[in-house]
Amino acid sequence: MKCLWCFKTEIEVTFKKKAHTIPKSLGGQRYNNNVCDECNKYFGEKGNEKYSIEEALKETFVISRKMLYRPEDGKRKIGAFKSRFFEIKERKGKKRLVVKESFRFDSQFQQRLCQNFKRGLYKMYLEELNRQKGLGYDSKYDVIRDFSRFGKGDLPVFYFERLIGMMMLFKREAETPILFFDRMKYLFSDDYFDEIEFLGHVFGFPVSIFDKNDFTKYLDKTMKIKTGFFKNMIMIKSLLDVDFTLKVMND
Ligand SMILES: [Zn+2]
């Protein structure tokens, strides 16, 4: 065994804990056997921050999960909605998001939370890529390892704003969310960039070192295949850039 993140083997580290690729608190049920206990622990730990990488993912996607969940979708309950930042108030079948005091709008707070969210997204990506396709050890993914696991450098994440509030969902997707690489034809992928769909959201990002030319090509190709489904692509700087409440579904 060799850890997907630190490349250490079972001689140096242990692989005893189940490393959920998608946080368990979000309903994730799959785990990656190639993640050592040390790396697994790292993503769940706060360190010097106010929240861990896993928490940054959970606190945000929990909103979309709640919005998409319909009781008739499954017998299992998704559990009470618990978020440190948000509250969902329901009245006459309408769900409304209320921002708590712990969610602050100052740029430092937003930046740090966004950074941890991005690192968490890359974490889910690499672990699921490895689990689903057996990829991930190639040195081209080192930029992801550096950013997500070791906090070095910065990588952009692009968010695609939907044109219409229609999305294909599996019956129990809100209950046990899945990370999709190529479910829909509008998801682009090449050597430099990849795209995923998760709980109704489409994200794109570089998966290796790229130059301006690669990016221009990516932008052109991805927007072409998204015609009719998405209106634009934004580089996320704050979590408010992401439509977590899926407002678009009610428009
Ligand atoms: Zn490791």
mmCIF file of N, CA and C in Angstrom, residues 11 34 47-48 69 82 90 92 141 169 212:
data_model
loop_
_atom_site.group_PDB
_atom_site.id
_atom_site.type_symbol
_atom_site.label_atom_id
_atom_site.label_comp_id
_atom_site.label_asym_id
_atom_site.label_seq_id
_atom_site.Cartn_x
_atom_site.Cartn_y
_atom_site.Cartn_z
ATOM 1 N N ILE A 11 4.974 0.397 5.578
ATOM 2 C CA ILE A 11 6.151 0.222 6.442
ATOM 3 C C ILE A 11 6.291 1.453 7.349
ATOM 4 N N ASN A 34 -6.343 3.786 -0.131
ATOM 5 C CA ASN A 34 -4.970 4.254 -0.322
ATOM 6 C C ASN A 34 -4.661 5.560 0.401
ATOM 7 N N GLY A 47 -6.196 22.315 13.009
ATOM 8 C CA GLY A 47 -4.878 22.944 12.966
ATOM 9 C C GLY A 47 -4.952 24.358 13.500
ATOM 10 N N ASN A 48 -4.405 25.302 12.768
ATOM 11 C CA ASN A 48 -4.442 26.702 13.207
ATOM 12 C C ASN A 48 -5.693 27.439 12.730
ATOM 13 N N TYR A 69 -33.093 17.443 -0.969
ATOM 14 C CA TYR A 69 -33.690 16.268 -0.344
ATOM 15 C C TYR A 69 -35.207 16.329 -0.289
ATOM 16 N N LYS A 82 -27.490 20.531 10.352
ATOM 17 C CA LYS A 82 -26.650 21.202 11.336
ATOM 18 C C LYS A 82 -25.540 21.933 10.620
ATOM 19 N N GLU A 90 -38.156 26.573 7.348
ATOM 20 C CA GLU A 90 -39.132 26.052 6.420
ATOM 21 C C GLU A 90 -40.515 26.521 6.840
ATOM 22 N N LYS A 92 -44.531 26.588 5.201
ATOM 23 C CA LYS A 92 -45.462 26.243 4.141
ATOM 24 C C LYS A 92 -44.745 25.639 2.924
ATOM 25 N N TYR A 141 -0.232 15.088 -10.925
ATOM 26 C CA TYR A 141 -1.184 15.461 -9.876
ATOM 27 C C TYR A 141 -0.508 16.046 -8.637
ATOM 28 N N LEU A 169 -30.944 14.163 -11.307
ATOM 29 C CA LEU A 169 -30.455 13.623 -10.045
ATOM 30 C C LEU A 169 -30.908 12.182 -9.917
ATOM 31 N N LYS A 212 -1.088 29.627 -20.285
ATOM 32 C CA LYS A 212 -2.171 30.510 -20.709
ATOM 33 C C LYS A 212 -2.921 29.942 -21.917
#
